[in-house]
mmCIF file of C-alpha atoms and ligand atoms in Angstrom:
data_model
loop_
_atom_site.group_PDB
_atom_site.id
_atom_site.type_symbol
_atom_site.label_atom_id
_atom_site.label_comp_id
_atom_site.label_asym_id
_atom_site.label_seq_id
_atom_site.Cartn_x
_atom_site.Cartn_y
_atom_site.Cartn_z
ATOM 1 C CA UNK Q 1 -21.085 23.310 -22.488
ATOM 2 C CA UNK Q 2 -19.583 19.896 -21.861
ATOM 3 C CA UNK Q 3 -17.986 21.192 -18.724
ATOM 4 C CA UNK Q 4 -21.235 22.514 -17.431
ATOM 5 C CA UNK Q 5 -22.992 19.324 -18.291
ATOM 6 C CA UNK Q 6 -20.317 17.311 -16.395
ATOM 7 C CA UNK Q 7 -20.595 19.542 -13.466
ATOM 8 C CA UNK Q 8 -24.338 19.123 -13.234
ATOM 9 C CA UNK Q 9 -23.946 15.357 -13.699
ATOM 10 C CA UNK Q 10 -21.434 15.458 -10.733
ATOM 11 C CA UNK Q 11 -23.919 17.260 -8.532
ATOM 12 C CA UNK Q 12 -26.784 14.908 -9.458
ATOM 13 C CA UNK Q 13 -24.553 11.984 -8.650
ATOM 14 C CA UNK Q 14 -23.448 13.303 -5.229
ATOM 15 C CA UNK Q 15 -27.195 14.051 -4.321
ATOM 16 C CA UNK Q 16 -28.186 10.617 -5.432
ATOM 17 C CA UNK Q 17 -25.335 9.046 -3.462
ATOM 18 C CA UNK Q 18 -26.275 10.936 -0.296
ATOM 19 C CA UNK Q 19 -30.002 9.871 -0.696
ATOM 20 C CA UNK Q 20 -29.135 6.203 -1.325
ATOM 21 C CA UNK Q 21 -26.729 6.113 1.541
ATOM 22 C CA UNK Q 22 -29.399 7.758 3.811
ATOM 23 C CA UNK Q 23 -31.860 5.173 2.674
ATOM 24 C CA UNK Q 24 -29.284 2.459 3.547
ATOM 25 C CA UNK Q 25 -29.774 3.175 7.109
ATOM 26 C CA UNK Q 26 -33.627 3.030 7.280
ATOM 27 C CA UNK Q 27 -34.360 -0.456 8.744
ATOM 28 C CA UNK Q 28 -38.143 -0.351 7.974
ATOM 29 C CA UNK Q 29 -37.597 0.085 4.293
ATOM 30 C CA UNK Q 30 -35.033 -2.923 4.556
ATOM 31 C CA UNK Q 31 -37.810 -4.995 6.024
ATOM 32 C CA UNK Q 32 -40.260 -3.967 3.255
ATOM 33 C CA UNK Q 33 -37.691 -4.267 0.444
ATOM 34 C CA UNK Q 34 -37.083 -7.882 1.339
ATOM 35 C CA UNK Q 35 -40.606 -8.780 0.458
ATOM 36 C CA UNK Q 36 -40.818 -6.747 -2.830
ATOM 37 C CA UNK Q 37 -40.417 -9.158 -5.833
ATOM 38 C CA UNK Q 38 -39.086 -6.331 -7.969
ATOM 39 C CA UNK Q 39 -35.943 -5.966 -6.079
ATOM 40 C CA UNK Q 40 -35.083 -9.683 -6.007
ATOM 41 C CA UNK Q 41 -33.359 -9.914 -9.399
ATOM 42 C CA UNK Q 42 -31.702 -6.649 -8.753
ATOM 43 C CA UNK Q 43 -30.381 -7.982 -5.492
ATOM 44 C CA UNK Q 44 -29.174 -11.312 -6.985
ATOM 45 C CA UNK Q 45 -26.505 -9.458 -9.050
ATOM 46 C CA UNK Q 46 -24.742 -8.413 -5.717
ATOM 47 C CA UNK Q 47 -25.757 -11.088 -3.308
ATOM 48 C CA UNK Q 48 -24.809 -14.700 -3.991
ATOM 49 C CA UNK Q 49 -27.660 -16.305 -2.047
ATOM 50 C CA UNK Q 50 -30.119 -15.689 0.773
ATOM 51 C CA UNK Q 51 -28.479 -18.621 2.658
ATOM 52 C CA UNK Q 52 -24.992 -19.985 2.666
ATOM 53 C CA UNK Q 53 -26.417 -23.180 1.109
ATOM 54 C CA UNK Q 54 -27.850 -21.317 -1.886
ATOM 55 C CA UNK Q 55 -24.680 -19.324 -2.340
ATOM 56 C CA UNK Q 56 -22.452 -22.555 -2.473
ATOM 57 C CA UNK Q 57 -22.860 -23.128 -6.319
ATOM 58 C CA UNK Q 58 -21.735 -19.504 -6.944
ATOM 59 C CA UNK Q 59 -18.773 -20.142 -4.599
ATOM 60 C CA UNK Q 60 -17.892 -23.375 -6.505
ATOM 61 C CA UNK Q 61 -18.179 -21.612 -9.835
ATOM 62 C CA UNK Q 62 -15.844 -18.870 -8.633
ATOM 63 C CA UNK Q 63 -13.307 -21.475 -7.467
ATOM 64 C CA UNK Q 64 -13.468 -23.373 -10.775
ATOM 65 C CA UNK Q 65 -12.759 -20.080 -12.529
ATOM 66 C CA UNK Q 66 -9.546 -19.414 -10.663
ATOM 67 C CA UNK Q 67 -10.838 -16.920 -7.981
ATOM 68 C CA UNK Q 68 -10.324 -17.085 -4.272
ATOM 69 C CA UNK Q 69 -13.267 -16.079 -2.152
ATOM 70 C CA UNK Q 70 -14.279 -14.460 1.184
ATOM 71 C CA UNK Q 71 -17.719 -15.084 2.489
ATOM 72 C CA UNK Q 72 -19.717 -12.372 4.235
ATOM 73 C CA UNK Q 73 -22.942 -13.471 6.044
ATOM 74 C CA UNK Q 74 -24.766 -10.198 5.830
ATOM 75 C CA UNK Q 75 -25.955 -8.285 8.823
ATOM 76 C CA UNK Q 76 -25.075 -5.101 10.652
ATOM 77 C CA UNK Q 77 -26.104 -2.658 13.386
ATOM 78 C CA UNK Q 78 -27.493 -5.452 15.528
ATOM 79 C CA UNK Q 79 -29.262 -4.332 18.692
ATOM 80 C CA UNK Q 80 -29.926 -7.405 20.687
ATOM 81 C CA UNK Q 81 -27.492 -9.884 22.279
ATOM 82 C CA UNK Q 82 -29.473 -12.748 20.878
ATOM 83 C CA UNK Q 83 -29.244 -11.500 17.387
ATOM 84 C CA UNK Q 84 -25.435 -10.914 17.683
ATOM 85 C CA UNK Q 85 -24.906 -14.324 19.160
ATOM 86 C CA UNK Q 86 -26.990 -15.906 16.335
ATOM 87 C CA UNK Q 87 -24.844 -14.100 13.761
ATOM 88 C CA UNK Q 88 -21.548 -15.312 15.307
ATOM 89 C CA UNK Q 89 -23.067 -18.880 15.399
ATOM 90 C CA UNK Q 90 -23.909 -18.578 11.714
ATOM 91 C CA UNK Q 91 -20.236 -17.897 10.911
ATOM 92 C CA UNK Q 92 -19.048 -20.667 13.282
ATOM 93 C CA UNK Q 93 -21.519 -23.158 11.414
ATOM 94 C CA UNK Q 94 -20.346 -21.892 7.969
ATOM 95 C CA UNK Q 95 -16.609 -22.646 8.537
ATOM 96 C CA UNK Q 96 -16.859 -26.405 8.575
ATOM 97 C CA UNK Q 97 -19.297 -26.352 5.471
ATOM 98 C CA UNK Q 98 -16.756 -24.155 3.459
ATOM 99 C CA UNK Q 99 -13.869 -26.518 4.595
ATOM 100 C CA UNK Q 100 -15.725 -29.732 3.838
ATOM 101 C CA UNK Q 101 -16.553 -28.434 0.251
ATOM 102 C CA UNK Q 102 -12.891 -27.479 -0.379
ATOM 103 C CA UNK Q 103 -13.760 -23.787 -0.537
ATOM 104 C CA UNK Q 104 -11.447 -21.056 1.041
ATOM 105 C CA UNK Q 105 -12.044 -20.794 4.701
ATOM 106 C CA UNK Q 106 -11.925 -17.022 4.576
ATOM 107 C CA UNK Q 107 -14.730 -15.005 6.156
ATOM 108 C CA UNK Q 108 -15.468 -11.120 6.341
ATOM 109 C CA UNK Q 109 -17.049 -10.072 9.464
ATOM 110 C CA UNK Q 110 -18.710 -6.589 10.646
ATOM 111 C CA UNK Q 111 -18.388 -5.815 14.290
ATOM 112 C CA UNK Q 112 -21.668 -3.924 14.439
ATOM 113 C CA UNK Q 113 -23.259 -7.435 13.581
ATOM 114 C CA UNK Q 114 -21.350 -8.983 16.386
ATOM 115 C CA UNK Q 115 -22.729 -6.546 18.902
ATOM 116 C CA UNK Q 116 -20.194 -3.694 18.936
ATOM 117 C CA UNK Q 117 -23.001 -1.352 20.311
ATOM 118 C CA UNK Q 118 -23.622 -3.776 23.099
ATOM 119 C CA UNK Q 119 -20.176 -3.436 24.844
ATOM 120 C CA UNK Q 120 -16.494 -4.171 24.272
ATOM 121 C CA UNK Q 121 -16.641 -7.472 26.251
ATOM 122 C CA UNK Q 122 -19.624 -8.838 24.481
ATOM 123 C CA UNK Q 123 -18.315 -8.092 20.956
ATOM 124 C CA UNK Q 124 -14.964 -9.719 21.665
ATOM 125 C CA UNK Q 125 -16.627 -12.871 23.036
ATOM 126 C CA UNK Q 126 -18.613 -13.213 19.735
ATOM 127 C CA UNK Q 127 -15.686 -12.437 17.484
ATOM 128 C CA UNK Q 128 -13.440 -14.870 19.502
ATOM 129 C CA UNK Q 129 -15.769 -17.689 18.792
ATOM 130 C CA UNK Q 130 -15.542 -17.065 15.103
ATOM 131 C CA UNK Q 131 -11.741 -16.721 15.163
ATOM 132 C CA UNK Q 132 -11.345 -19.809 17.293
ATOM 133 C CA UNK Q 133 -13.327 -21.790 14.726
ATOM 134 C CA UNK Q 134 -11.371 -20.244 11.738
ATOM 135 C CA UNK Q 135 -8.176 -21.013 13.408
ATOM 136 C CA UNK Q 136 -9.043 -24.620 13.862
ATOM 137 C CA UNK Q 137 -9.581 -24.905 10.125
ATOM 138 C CA UNK Q 138 -6.458 -22.912 9.373
ATOM 139 C CA UNK Q 139 -8.618 -20.155 7.893
ATOM 140 C CA UNK Q 140 -8.542 -16.428 7.622
ATOM 141 C CA UNK Q 141 -10.862 -13.883 9.204
ATOM 142 C CA UNK Q 142 -11.234 -10.265 7.975
ATOM 143 C CA UNK Q 143 -12.833 -7.683 10.084
ATOM 144 C CA UNK Q 144 -14.623 -5.214 7.633
ATOM 145 C CA UNK Q 145 -14.390 -1.588 8.499
ATOM 146 C CA UNK Q 146 -17.568 0.384 9.067
ATOM 147 C CA UNK Q 147 -18.020 4.100 9.556
ATOM 148 C CA UNK Q 148 -15.387 6.264 11.261
ATOM 149 C CA UNK Q 149 -17.076 6.045 14.709
ATOM 150 C CA UNK Q 150 -15.977 2.300 14.646
ATOM 151 C CA UNK Q 151 -12.412 2.606 13.421
ATOM 152 C CA UNK Q 152 -10.655 2.744 16.826
ATOM 153 C CA UNK Q 153 -12.686 -0.129 18.249
ATOM 154 C CA UNK Q 154 -12.351 -2.203 15.291
ATOM 155 C CA UNK Q 155 -8.377 -1.838 15.180
ATOM 156 C CA UNK Q 156 -8.313 -2.633 18.939
ATOM 157 C CA UNK Q 157 -10.383 -5.884 18.509
ATOM 158 C CA UNK Q 158 -8.103 -7.018 15.733
ATOM 159 C CA UNK Q 159 -4.921 -6.343 17.781
ATOM 160 C CA UNK Q 160 -6.238 -7.881 20.937
ATOM 161 C CA UNK Q 161 -7.719 -11.083 19.486
ATOM 162 C CA UNK Q 162 -5.064 -11.787 16.909
ATOM 163 C CA UNK Q 163 -3.189 -14.032 19.377
ATOM 164 C CA UNK Q 164 -6.081 -16.337 19.319
ATOM 165 C CA UNK Q 165 -5.060 -17.364 15.757
ATOM 166 C CA UNK Q 166 -1.363 -17.589 16.406
ATOM 167 C CA UNK Q 167 0.034 -20.770 14.750
ATOM 168 C CA UNK Q 168 -3.024 -21.419 12.644
ATOM 169 C CA UNK Q 169 -4.704 -19.025 10.381
ATOM 170 C CA UNK Q 170 -4.768 -15.268 10.811
ATOM 171 C CA UNK Q 171 -7.004 -12.237 11.158
ATOM 172 C CA UNK Q 172 -6.756 -8.918 9.240
ATOM 173 C CA UNK Q 173 -8.546 -5.728 9.008
ATOM 174 C CA UNK Q 174 -9.677 -3.004 6.495
ATOM 175 C CA UNK Q 175 -8.589 0.586 6.007
ATOM 176 C CA UNK Q 176 -10.403 3.233 3.882
ATOM 177 C CA UNK Q 177 -8.445 5.829 1.949
ATOM 178 C CA UNK Q 178 -11.290 8.336 2.358
ATOM 179 C CA UNK Q 179 -10.264 8.728 6.051
ATOM 180 C CA UNK Q 180 -7.655 11.315 6.753
ATOM 181 C CA UNK Q 181 -6.255 9.116 9.457
ATOM 182 C CA UNK Q 182 -5.516 6.137 7.274
ATOM 183 C CA UNK Q 183 -1.794 6.729 6.439
ATOM 184 C CA UNK Q 184 -1.099 6.654 10.142
ATOM 185 C CA UNK Q 185 -3.144 3.528 10.755
ATOM 186 C CA UNK Q 186 -1.464 1.910 7.887
ATOM 187 C CA UNK Q 187 2.161 2.613 9.255
ATOM 188 C CA UNK Q 188 0.929 0.987 12.613
ATOM 189 C CA UNK Q 189 -0.460 -2.118 10.877
ATOM 190 C CA UNK Q 190 2.563 -2.554 8.693
ATOM 191 C CA UNK Q 191 4.725 -2.403 11.769
ATOM 192 C CA UNK Q 192 2.509 -5.005 13.516
ATOM 193 C CA UNK Q 193 2.566 -7.323 10.458
ATOM 194 C CA UNK Q 194 -1.307 -7.151 10.321
ATOM 195 C CA UNK Q 195 -2.813 -7.830 6.944
ATOM 196 C CA UNK Q 196 -4.655 -4.858 5.462
ATOM 197 C CA UNK Q 197 -7.483 -4.735 2.869
ATOM 198 C CA UNK Q 198 -7.377 -1.177 1.398
ATOM 199 C CA UNK Q 199 -10.646 0.165 0.060
ATOM 200 C CA UNK Q 200 -11.877 3.666 -0.685
ATOM 201 C CA UNK Q 201 -14.707 3.602 1.959
ATOM 202 C CA UNK Q 202 -18.356 3.071 1.431
ATOM 203 C CA UNK Q 203 -19.873 5.360 4.235
ATOM 204 C CA UNK Q 204 -21.128 8.839 4.333
ATOM 205 C CA UNK Q 205 -18.475 10.576 6.555
ATOM 206 C CA UNK Q 206 -18.030 14.163 7.786
ATOM 207 C CA UNK Q 207 -15.389 16.471 6.198
ATOM 208 C CA UNK Q 208 -13.815 16.758 9.478
ATOM 209 C CA UNK Q 209 -12.599 13.069 9.159
ATOM 210 C CA UNK Q 210 -12.749 12.294 5.497
ATOM 211 C CA UNK Q 211 -11.934 13.745 2.156
ATOM 212 C CA UNK Q 212 -14.994 15.234 0.406
ATOM 213 C CA UNK Q 213 -13.423 15.008 -3.087
ATOM 214 C CA UNK Q 214 -13.034 11.787 -4.877
ATOM 215 C CA UNK Q 215 -9.838 12.878 -6.497
ATOM 216 C CA UNK Q 216 -8.334 13.106 -2.940
ATOM 217 C CA UNK Q 217 -9.634 9.714 -1.904
ATOM 218 C CA UNK Q 218 -8.258 8.164 -5.079
ATOM 219 C CA UNK Q 219 -4.777 9.939 -4.486
ATOM 220 C CA UNK Q 220 -4.660 8.846 -0.940
ATOM 221 C CA UNK Q 221 -5.624 5.339 -2.017
ATOM 222 C CA UNK Q 222 -2.607 5.093 -4.421
ATOM 223 C CA UNK Q 223 -0.175 6.513 -1.783
ATOM 224 C CA UNK Q 224 -1.225 3.937 0.889
ATOM 225 C CA UNK Q 225 -1.528 1.182 -1.607
ATOM 226 C CA UNK Q 226 2.206 1.645 -2.468
ATOM 227 C CA UNK Q 227 3.282 1.726 1.165
ATOM 228 C CA UNK Q 228 1.402 -1.508 1.801
ATOM 229 C CA UNK Q 229 2.842 -3.170 -1.383
ATOM 230 C CA UNK Q 230 6.403 -2.146 -0.332
ATOM 231 C CA UNK Q 231 6.162 -3.165 3.314
ATOM 232 C CA UNK Q 232 2.842 -4.512 4.295
ATOM 233 C CA UNK Q 233 1.873 -8.120 4.924
ATOM 234 C CA UNK Q 234 0.002 -9.623 1.907
ATOM 235 C CA UNK Q 235 -2.064 -6.444 1.395
ATOM 236 C CA UNK Q 236 -5.386 -6.679 -0.422
ATOM 237 C CA UNK Q 237 -5.924 -4.117 -3.141
ATOM 238 C CA UNK Q 238 -9.694 -3.818 -2.974
ATOM 239 C CA UNK Q 239 -11.009 -1.698 -5.838
ATOM 240 C CA UNK Q 240 -12.821 -1.891 -9.126
ATOM 241 C CA UNK Q 241 -11.020 1.247 -10.320
ATOM 242 C CA UNK Q 242 -9.201 0.185 -13.424
ATOM 243 C CA UNK Q 243 -6.814 3.120 -13.290
ATOM 244 C CA UNK Q 244 -5.741 2.077 -9.774
ATOM 245 C CA UNK Q 245 -5.531 -1.568 -10.625
ATOM 246 C CA UNK Q 246 -3.257 -0.588 -13.524
ATOM 247 C CA UNK Q 247 -1.111 1.515 -11.259
ATOM 248 C CA UNK Q 248 -0.799 -1.334 -8.823
ATOM 249 C CA UNK Q 249 0.343 -3.687 -11.612
ATOM 250 C CA UNK Q 250 2.846 -1.049 -12.891
ATOM 251 C CA UNK Q 251 4.162 -0.476 -9.351
ATOM 252 C CA UNK Q 252 4.388 -4.273 -8.677
ATOM 253 C CA UNK Q 253 6.368 -4.746 -11.985
ATOM 254 C CA UNK Q 254 8.653 -1.795 -11.221
ATOM 255 C CA UNK Q 255 9.483 -3.095 -7.746
ATOM 256 C CA UNK Q 256 9.580 -6.730 -8.481
ATOM 257 C CA UNK Q 257 6.597 -7.446 -6.305
ATOM 258 C CA UNK Q 258 5.177 -10.699 -7.382
ATOM 259 C CA UNK Q 259 1.516 -12.099 -7.198
ATOM 260 C CA UNK Q 260 2.528 -14.082 -4.130
ATOM 261 C CA UNK Q 261 3.066 -10.714 -2.190
ATOM 262 C CA UNK Q 262 -0.451 -9.149 -2.514
ATOM 263 C CA UNK Q 263 -3.966 -9.783 -4.060
ATOM 264 C CA UNK Q 264 -6.717 -7.908 -5.747
ATOM 265 C CA UNK Q 265 -10.178 -8.115 -4.125
ATOM 266 C CA UNK Q 266 -13.434 -7.185 -5.638
ATOM 267 C CA UNK Q 267 -17.112 -7.496 -4.816
ATOM 268 C CA UNK Q 268 -19.361 -10.257 -6.138
ATOM 269 C CA UNK Q 269 -21.139 -9.116 -9.341
ATOM 270 C CA UNK Q 270 -19.051 -5.898 -9.799
ATOM 271 C CA UNK Q 271 -16.652 -5.478 -12.772
ATOM 272 C CA UNK Q 272 -16.543 -9.151 -13.642
ATOM 273 C CA UNK Q 273 -14.767 -8.287 -16.795
ATOM 274 C CA UNK Q 274 -11.922 -6.814 -14.772
ATOM 275 C CA UNK Q 275 -11.911 -9.661 -12.383
ATOM 276 C CA UNK Q 276 -11.492 -12.275 -15.226
ATOM 277 C CA UNK Q 277 -8.828 -10.160 -16.984
ATOM 278 C CA UNK Q 278 -6.714 -10.138 -13.820
ATOM 279 C CA UNK Q 279 -7.080 -13.803 -13.314
ATOM 280 C CA UNK Q 280 -6.092 -14.364 -16.898
ATOM 281 C CA UNK Q 281 -3.022 -12.278 -16.379
ATOM 282 C CA UNK Q 282 -1.989 -14.336 -13.421
ATOM 283 C CA UNK Q 283 -2.801 -12.120 -10.574
ATOM 284 C CA UNK Q 284 -4.517 -13.244 -7.473
ATOM 285 C CA UNK Q 285 -8.156 -12.155 -7.176
ATOM 286 C CA UNK Q 286 -10.357 -12.707 -4.204
ATOM 287 C CA UNK Q 287 -14.151 -12.063 -4.697
ATOM 288 C CA UNK Q 288 -15.955 -10.862 -1.583
ATOM 289 C CA UNK Q 289 -19.215 -12.958 -1.642
ATOM 290 C CA UNK Q 290 -22.097 -11.647 0.424
ATOM 291 C CA UNK Q 291 -24.797 -14.127 1.493
ATOM 292 C CA UNK Q 292 -28.013 -14.063 3.715
ATOM 293 C CA UNK Q 293 -31.159 -12.376 4.105
ATOM 294 C CA UNK Q 294 -29.917 -9.030 5.709
ATOM 295 C CA UNK Q 295 -28.931 -7.717 2.319
ATOM 296 C CA UNK Q 296 -30.597 -4.278 2.243
ATOM 297 C CA UNK Q 297 -27.874 -1.948 3.568
ATOM 298 C CA UNK Q 298 -25.174 -3.659 1.657
ATOM 299 C CA UNK Q 299 -27.235 -3.525 -1.466
ATOM 300 C CA UNK Q 300 -27.984 0.268 -1.038
ATOM 301 C CA UNK Q 301 -24.192 0.928 -0.644
ATOM 302 C CA UNK Q 302 -23.609 -0.773 -3.985
ATOM 303 C CA UNK Q 303 -26.173 1.459 -5.626
ATOM 304 C CA UNK Q 304 -24.754 4.470 -3.929
ATOM 305 C CA UNK Q 305 -21.313 3.716 -5.393
ATOM 306 C CA UNK Q 306 -22.655 3.961 -8.830
ATOM 307 C CA UNK Q 307 -26.065 5.697 -8.944
ATOM 308 C CA UNK Q 308 -26.324 4.718 -12.661
ATOM 309 C CA UNK Q 309 -26.991 1.216 -11.248
ATOM 310 C CA UNK Q 310 -30.399 2.198 -10.148
ATOM 311 C CA UNK Q 311 -31.425 2.819 -13.797
ATOM 312 C CA UNK Q 312 -29.357 0.104 -15.300
ATOM 313 C CA UNK Q 313 -30.739 -2.614 -12.750
ATOM 314 C CA UNK Q 314 -34.355 -1.333 -13.146
ATOM 315 C CA UNK Q 315 -34.111 -1.574 -16.937
ATOM 316 C CA UNK Q 316 -32.580 -5.080 -16.677
ATOM 317 C CA UNK Q 317 -35.500 -6.199 -14.420
ATOM 318 C CA UNK Q 318 -38.058 -4.754 -16.988
ATOM 319 C CA UNK Q 319 -36.195 -6.508 -19.790
ATOM 320 C CA UNK Q 320 -36.174 -9.898 -17.882
ATOM 321 C CA UNK Q 321 -39.911 -9.452 -17.139
ATOM 322 C CA UNK Q 322 -40.727 -8.810 -20.781
ATOM 323 C CA UNK Q 323 -38.866 -12.030 -21.558
ATOM 324 C CA UNK Q 324 -41.476 -13.889 -19.544
ATOM 325 C CA UNK Q 325 -39.411 -14.498 -16.279
HETATM 326 P P1 LIG I 401 -14.916 3.646 -7.458
HETATM 327 O O1 LIG I 401 -16.105 3.948 -6.551
HETATM 328 O O2 LIG I 401 -14.136 4.827 -8.012
HETATM 329 O O3 LIG I 401 -15.413 2.901 -8.727
HETATM 330 C C1 LIG I 401 -14.509 2.628 -9.816
HETATM 331 C C2 LIG I 401 -15.364 1.815 -10.897
HETATM 332 O O4 LIG I 401 -15.765 0.625 -10.513
HETATM 333 C C3 LIG I 401 -16.546 2.562 -11.249
HETATM 334 O O5 LIG I 401 -16.419 3.506 -12.281
HETATM 335 C C4 LIG I 401 -17.509 1.464 -11.703
HETATM 336 O O6 LIG I 401 -17.133 0.959 -13.074
HETATM 337 C C5 LIG I 401 -17.107 0.210 -10.861
HETATM 338 N N1 LIG I 401 -17.891 0.158 -9.666
HETATM 339 C C6 LIG I 401 -17.650 0.422 -8.459
HETATM 340 N N2 LIG I 401 -18.667 0.280 -7.607
HETATM 341 C C7 LIG I 401 -19.597 -0.331 -8.347
HETATM 342 C C8 LIG I 401 -20.814 -0.902 -8.059
HETATM 343 N N3 LIG I 401 -21.372 -0.959 -6.705
HETATM 344 N N4 LIG I 401 -21.591 -1.295 -9.108
HETATM 345 C C9 LIG I 401 -21.110 -1.307 -10.406
HETATM 346 N N5 LIG I 401 -19.837 -0.879 -10.698
HETATM 347 C C10 LIG I 401 -19.169 -0.328 -9.668
HETATM 348 N N6 LIG I 401 -15.921 -0.411 2.197
HETATM 349 C C11 LIG I 401 -15.825 -0.090 3.514
HETATM 350 O O7 LIG I 401 -16.135 1.024 3.891
HETATM 351 N N7 LIG I 401 -15.474 -1.008 4.356
HETATM 352 C C12 LIG I 401 -15.104 -2.304 3.949
HETATM 353 O O8 LIG I 401 -14.845 -3.141 4.809
HETATM 354 C C13 LIG I 401 -15.173 -2.605 2.622
HETATM 355 N N8 LIG I 401 -14.835 -3.851 2.169
HETATM 356 C C14 LIG I 401 -14.735 -4.055 0.758
HETATM 357 C C15 LIG I 401 -14.212 -5.257 0.355
HETATM 358 C C16 LIG I 401 -14.067 -5.387 -1.030
HETATM 359 C C17 LIG I 401 -13.449 -6.693 -1.493
HETATM 360 C C18 LIG I 401 -14.200 -4.398 -1.971
HETATM 361 C C19 LIG I 401 -13.894 -4.421 -3.367
HETATM 362 C C20 LIG I 401 -14.736 -3.172 -1.460
HETATM 363 C C21 LIG I 401 -15.016 -3.026 -0.097
HETATM 364 N N9 LIG I 401 -15.565 -1.818 0.451
HETATM 365 C C22 LIG I 401 -15.592 -1.632 1.714
HETATM 366 C C23 LIG I 401 -16.252 -0.878 -0.512
HETATM 367 C C24 LIG I 401 -15.283 0.207 -1.071
HETATM 368 O O9 LIG I 401 -15.011 1.044 0.100
HETATM 369 C C25 LIG I 401 -16.012 1.009 -2.191
HETATM 370 O O10 LIG I 401 -17.092 1.597 -1.653
HETATM 371 C C26 LIG I 401 -16.188 0.315 -3.455
HETATM 372 O O11 LIG I 401 -15.176 -0.712 -3.699
HETATM 373 C C27 LIG I 401 -16.272 1.234 -4.629
HETATM 374 O O12 LIG I 401 -15.090 1.842 -4.820
HETATM 375 P P2 LIG I 401 -14.014 1.479 -5.961
HETATM 376 O O13 LIG I 401 -12.706 1.346 -5.376
HETATM 377 O O14 LIG I 401 -14.550 0.258 -6.609
HETATM 378 O O15 LIG I 401 -13.803 2.758 -6.845
#
């Protein structure tokens, strides 16, 4: 009986995940959602502020609590050159603000926000502006990984533009254990000395390129994680999965890999208990801090990762409203 119930629960969760990921791509709902007051407190759990300025107190608090941070100025799938240029300019403007406040100059960027769809030269021009600014501040830029149609282009941009940061700062990339190609990509990035953030993958992908079963995604994660911990350049273990975090710690202890050789990364507002535990234990933890008004697709992916969030967050909103807020 329990097994049947678990199987039904698994199917319901998969369907909800597919629906939420489908909705994450509907721009018109995003525009509408932005104005719906109900969504605001729900969004605030995952997004630090609708502008960089309003997110600064959260960044200060994280720093004071011993966390490192990476700032994402939300936006993706940009369709006009003007919007892509404005997105790059927002990053360029953010870098001196972070530096002046003594915060980590560490940013996470999406190529689709920088105009990936508008041509290879155009996207490189925008990313180069950010890397040049980050380099001047000795900072670090991470190019996030989007769905599998962008993997080759993303890896190419990182390889080609990395020399811009030679001597000051660096640029890294993200790999997703859900993709079947990832072990090969990991070996190439290890050989090139490029820093990798390893995550499971947040996008809905076809079975031809990605593992459909979570158990396979998790197993692939652990295998690539160990390769990166052994031979990678300061890898980032980006997960909230305690079993994997514990395996990483056990592996680090077994191999004598200290906290100076890798870091954990987690999303703002997700598993704060685990984030705090790791800092207490002396591990490096970087929190990915999303800011900005274009939060809708990011937020929907967070709901899709844990469909129970939909119920959980709706209840917390109701509770807050009853409390007179
Ligand atoms: P998993 O989904 O198995 O979750 C493990 C546990 O974590 C859950 O049981 C739950 O307790 C908790 N949890 C996970 N997600 C939660 C949520 N949204 N709300 C509440 N609890 C949650 N993806 C991508 O495709 N490209 C990228 O560039 C990045 N970048 C990135 C940066 C960082 C710092 C992180 C942590 C993650 C990403 N991701 C990403 C997202 C990643 O691919 C993945 O979708 C999420 O991290 C969820 O997977 P977990 O590894 O946490 O495991």
